[in-house]
Amino acid sequence: MIATATPFYLAVLLSAFFLFHAVRSAFVPLHVDEAIWLLQADHLQWAYFFHPPLKTFELFLATRVMGRIPFALRIGSVTFATLAIFMVFKLSVELFRDRRWAFMTALVFALFPLTNYWMVVGHQEGLFIFTW
């Protein structure tokens, strides 16, 4: 049953993850690290002391389109975290050759505390794990 309905379940998982964290990110106040990222996005450079500039460029675009709100800082991280879950599914299909196990792997990855806390706030983890 789950093997034939896996695309539907995966779409539900990805949609629920994205919507939950997008709505949650609109109401949670800024974290100190997110404020630092926001300041870095105001002053673009080619490199920074601690991190490469890709996350800062993404925040620069998001804040210019949506304004200086917490949602604009986090929507990129929520998007990349959701795409990372999809990439885990695709890699698991290649590894296991079974969509059922690949869905279970994506589900477990979506339920990790790292995925639900650090990858969806305005940090670089969602982008880095997706591009890794």
PDB file of C-alpha atoms in Angstrom:
ATOM      1  CA  MET A   1       0.000   0.000   0.000  1.00  0.00           C
ATOM      2  CA  ILE A   2       2.649   2.535   1.018  1.00  0.00           C
ATOM      3  CA  ALA A   3       4.903   1.673  -1.929  1.00  0.00           C
ATOM      4  CA  THR A   4       2.251   2.679  -4.466  1.00  0.00           C
ATOM      5  CA  ALA A   5       1.141   5.750  -2.512  1.00  0.00           C
ATOM      6  CA  THR A   6       4.664   6.948  -1.693  1.00  0.00           C
ATOM      7  CA  PRO A   7       4.565  10.061  -3.947  1.00  0.00           C
ATOM      8  CA  PHE A   8       1.351  11.161  -2.231  1.00  0.00           C
ATOM      9  CA  TYR A   9       2.748  10.548   1.261  1.00  0.00           C
ATOM     10  CA  LEU A  10       5.979  12.327   0.342  1.00  0.00           C
ATOM     11  CA  ALA A  11       4.027  15.328  -0.963  1.00  0.00           C
ATOM     12  CA  VAL A  12       1.994  15.409   2.264  1.00  0.00           C
ATOM     13  CA  LEU A  13       5.169  15.161   4.371  1.00  0.00           C
ATOM     14  CA  LEU A  14       6.946  17.942   2.468  1.00  0.00           C
ATOM     15  CA  SER A  15       3.871  20.195   2.419  1.00  0.00           C
ATOM     16  CA  ALA A  16       3.148  19.692   6.121  1.00  0.00           C
ATOM     17  CA  PHE A  17       6.787  20.328   7.046  1.00  0.00           C
ATOM     18  CA  PHE A  18       6.977  23.490   4.931  1.00  0.00           C
ATOM     19  CA  LEU A  19       3.625  24.918   6.028  1.00  0.00           C
ATOM     20  CA  PHE A  20       4.152  24.186   9.721  1.00  0.00           C
ATOM     21  CA  HIS A  21       7.577  25.807   9.813  1.00  0.00           C
ATOM     22  CA  ALA A  22       6.594  28.724   7.551  1.00  0.00           C
ATOM     23  CA  VAL A  23       3.688  29.606   9.836  1.00  0.00           C
ATOM     24  CA  ARG A  24       5.769  29.032  12.972  1.00  0.00           C
ATOM     25  CA  SER A  25       8.598  31.213  11.669  1.00  0.00           C
ATOM     26  CA  ALA A  26       6.236  34.150  11.271  1.00  0.00           C
ATOM     27  CA  PHE A  27       5.487  34.198  15.010  1.00  0.00           C
ATOM     28  CA  VAL A  28       8.777  33.284  16.691  1.00  0.00           C
ATOM     29  CA  PRO A  29      10.949  36.295  17.637  1.00  0.00           C
ATOM     30  CA  LEU A  30      14.458  36.742  16.275  1.00  0.00           C
ATOM     31  CA  HIS A  31      17.292  34.678  17.672  1.00  0.00           C
ATOM     32  CA  VAL A  32      20.581  36.478  18.383  1.00  0.00           C
ATOM     33  CA  ASP A  33      22.328  34.597  15.573  1.00  0.00           C
ATOM     34  CA  GLU A  34      19.598  35.592  13.132  1.00  0.00           C
ATOM     35  CA  ALA A  35      20.122  39.239  14.026  1.00  0.00           C
ATOM     36  CA  ILE A  36      23.812  38.861  13.179  1.00  0.00           C
ATOM     37  CA  TRP A  37      22.883  37.307   9.822  1.00  0.00           C
ATOM     38  CA  LEU A  38      20.514  40.215   9.208  1.00  0.00           C
ATOM     39  CA  LEU A  39      23.291  42.718   9.870  1.00  0.00           C
ATOM     40  CA  GLN A  40      25.594  40.814   7.532  1.00  0.00           C
ATOM     41  CA  ALA A  41      22.927  40.900   4.815  1.00  0.00           C
ATOM     42  CA  ASP A  42      22.846  44.686   5.101  1.00  0.00           C
ATOM     43  CA  HIS A  43      26.572  44.897   4.366  1.00  0.00           C
ATOM     44  CA  LEU A  44      27.399  42.410   1.605  1.00  0.00           C
ATOM     45  CA  GLN A  45      30.980  41.242   1.172  1.00  0.00           C
ATOM     46  CA  TRP A  46      32.621  38.449  -0.798  1.00  0.00           C
ATOM     47  CA  ALA A  47      33.667  36.601   2.342  1.00  0.00           C
ATOM     48  CA  TYR A  48      33.055  36.698   6.072  1.00  0.00           C
ATOM     49  CA  PHE A  49      35.186  35.615   8.994  1.00  0.00           C
ATOM     50  CA  PHE A  50      33.101  32.601  10.012  1.00  0.00           C
ATOM     51  CA  HIS A  51      30.911  31.649   7.044  1.00  0.00           C
ATOM     52  CA  PRO A  52      30.862  31.713   3.248  1.00  0.00           C
ATOM     53  CA  PRO A  53      28.647  34.406   1.672  1.00  0.00           C
ATOM     54  CA  LEU A  54      25.925  32.257   0.019  1.00  0.00           C
ATOM     55  CA  LYS A  55      23.569  32.403   3.025  1.00  0.00           C
ATOM     56  CA  THR A  56      24.114  36.142   3.311  1.00  0.00           C
ATOM     57  CA  PHE A  57      23.233  36.621  -0.368  1.00  0.00           C
ATOM     58  CA  GLU A  58      20.065  34.563   0.120  1.00  0.00           C
ATOM     59  CA  LEU A  59      19.100  36.706   3.126  1.00  0.00           C
ATOM     60  CA  PHE A  60      19.883  39.877   1.196  1.00  0.00           C
ATOM     61  CA  LEU A  61      17.434  38.873  -1.557  1.00  0.00           C
ATOM     62  CA  ALA A  62      14.746  37.743   0.880  1.00  0.00           C
ATOM     63  CA  THR A  63      14.874  40.895   2.982  1.00  0.00           C
ATOM     64  CA  ARG A  64      14.836  43.126  -0.088  1.00  0.00           C
ATOM     65  CA  VAL A  65      11.728  41.382  -1.412  1.00  0.00           C
ATOM     66  CA  MET A  66       9.796  40.885   1.856  1.00  0.00           C
ATOM     67  CA  GLY A  67      11.293  43.468   4.195  1.00  0.00           C
ATOM     68  CA  ARG A  68      13.163  43.171   7.488  1.00  0.00           C
ATOM     69  CA  ILE A  69      10.835  40.720   9.206  1.00  0.00           C
ATOM     70  CA  PRO A  70      11.642  37.378  10.895  1.00  0.00           C
ATOM     71  CA  PHE A  71       9.653  35.518   8.229  1.00  0.00           C
ATOM     72  CA  ALA A  72      11.931  36.889   5.497  1.00  0.00           C
ATOM     73  CA  LEU A  73      14.978  35.677   7.407  1.00  0.00           C
ATOM     74  CA  ARG A  74      13.614  32.169   7.793  1.00  0.00           C
ATOM     75  CA  ILE A  75      11.738  31.408   4.580  1.00  0.00           C
ATOM     76  CA  GLY A  76      14.949  30.488   2.767  1.00  0.00           C
ATOM     77  CA  SER A  77      15.967  28.122   5.545  1.00  0.00           C
ATOM     78  CA  VAL A  78      12.507  26.547   5.598  1.00  0.00           C
ATOM     79  CA  THR A  79      12.619  26.096   1.819  1.00  0.00           C
ATOM     80  CA  PHE A  80      16.110  24.572   1.824  1.00  0.00           C
ATOM     81  CA  ALA A  81      15.261  22.302   4.767  1.00  0.00           C
ATOM     82  CA  THR A  82      12.214  21.034   2.868  1.00  0.00           C
ATOM     83  CA  LEU A  83      14.346  20.481  -0.234  1.00  0.00           C
ATOM     84  CA  ALA A  84      16.906  18.642   1.919  1.00  0.00           C
ATOM     85  CA  ILE A  85      14.186  16.228   3.033  1.00  0.00           C
ATOM     86  CA  PHE A  86      13.338  15.625  -0.623  1.00  0.00           C
ATOM     87  CA  MET A  87      17.025  15.041  -1.419  1.00  0.00           C
ATOM     88  CA  VAL A  88      17.248  12.521   1.430  1.00  0.00           C
ATOM     89  CA  PHE A  89      14.307  10.708  -0.152  1.00  0.00           C
ATOM     90  CA  LYS A  90      15.928  10.706  -3.615  1.00  0.00           C
ATOM     91  CA  LEU A  91      19.274   9.513  -2.253  1.00  0.00           C
ATOM     92  CA  SER A  92      17.537   6.794  -0.254  1.00  0.00           C
ATOM     93  CA  VAL A  93      15.719   5.578  -3.363  1.00  0.00           C
ATOM     94  CA  GLU A  94      19.101   5.215  -5.053  1.00  0.00           C
ATOM     95  CA  LEU A  95      20.587   3.511  -2.010  1.00  0.00           C
ATOM     96  CA  PHE A  96      17.774   1.147  -1.006  1.00  0.00           C
ATOM     97  CA  ARG A  97      16.006   0.720  -4.378  1.00  0.00           C
ATOM     98  CA  ASP A  98      12.774   0.768  -2.386  1.00  0.00           C
ATOM     99  CA  ARG A  99      10.481   3.806  -2.188  1.00  0.00           C
ATOM    100  CA  ARG A 100       8.920   2.598   1.043  1.00  0.00           C
ATOM    101  CA  TRP A 101      12.252   2.611   2.894  1.00  0.00           C
ATOM    102  CA  ALA A 102      13.193   5.869   1.229  1.00  0.00           C
ATOM    103  CA  PHE A 103      10.000   7.469   2.530  1.00  0.00           C
ATOM    104  CA  MET A 104      10.669   6.133   6.021  1.00  0.00           C
ATOM    105  CA  THR A 105      14.193   7.587   5.855  1.00  0.00           C
ATOM    106  CA  ALA A 106      12.831  10.982   4.790  1.00  0.00           C
ATOM    107  CA  LEU A 107      10.235  10.819   7.569  1.00  0.00           C
ATOM    108  CA  VAL A 108      12.857  10.080  10.216  1.00  0.00           C
ATOM    109  CA  PHE A 109      15.051  12.883   8.856  1.00  0.00           C
ATOM    110  CA  ALA A 110      12.077  15.275   8.970  1.00  0.00           C
ATOM    111  CA  LEU A 111      11.479  14.370  12.626  1.00  0.00           C
ATOM    112  CA  PHE A 112      15.060  14.915  13.817  1.00  0.00           C
ATOM    113  CA  PRO A 113      15.467  17.754  16.314  1.00  0.00           C
ATOM    114  CA  LEU A 114      18.240  19.192  14.124  1.00  0.00           C
ATOM    115  CA  THR A 115      15.874  19.372  11.190  1.00  0.00           C
ATOM    116  CA  ASN A 116      13.054  20.896  13.211  1.00  0.00           C
ATOM    117  CA  TYR A 117      15.073  23.476  15.096  1.00  0.00           C
ATOM    118  CA  TRP A 118      18.363  24.483  13.510  1.00  0.00           C
ATOM    119  CA  MET A 119      17.585  23.932   9.843  1.00  0.00           C
ATOM    120  CA  VAL A 120      14.465  26.105   9.849  1.00  0.00           C
ATOM    121  CA  VAL A 121      15.729  29.172  11.694  1.00  0.00           C
ATOM    122  CA  GLY A 122      17.684  31.839   9.866  1.00  0.00           C
ATOM    123  CA  HIS A 123      20.996  29.969  10.060  1.00  0.00           C
ATOM    124  CA  GLN A 124      23.117  28.409   7.347  1.00  0.00           C
ATOM    125  CA  GLU A 125      22.389  24.763   8.231  1.00  0.00           C
ATOM    126  CA  GLY A 126      19.407  24.269   5.901  1.00  0.00           C
ATOM    127  CA  LEU A 127      21.291  25.675   2.932  1.00  0.00           C
ATOM    128  CA  PHE A 128      24.507  23.806   3.746  1.00  0.00           C
ATOM    129  CA  ILE A 129      22.839  20.429   4.242  1.00  0.00           C
ATOM    130  CA  PHE A 130      20.842  20.856   1.039  1.00  0.00           C
ATOM    131  CA  THR A 131      23.915  21.765  -1.034  1.00  0.00           C
ATOM    132  CA  TRP A 132      26.183  19.252   0.653  1.00  0.00           C
TER     133      TRP A 132
END
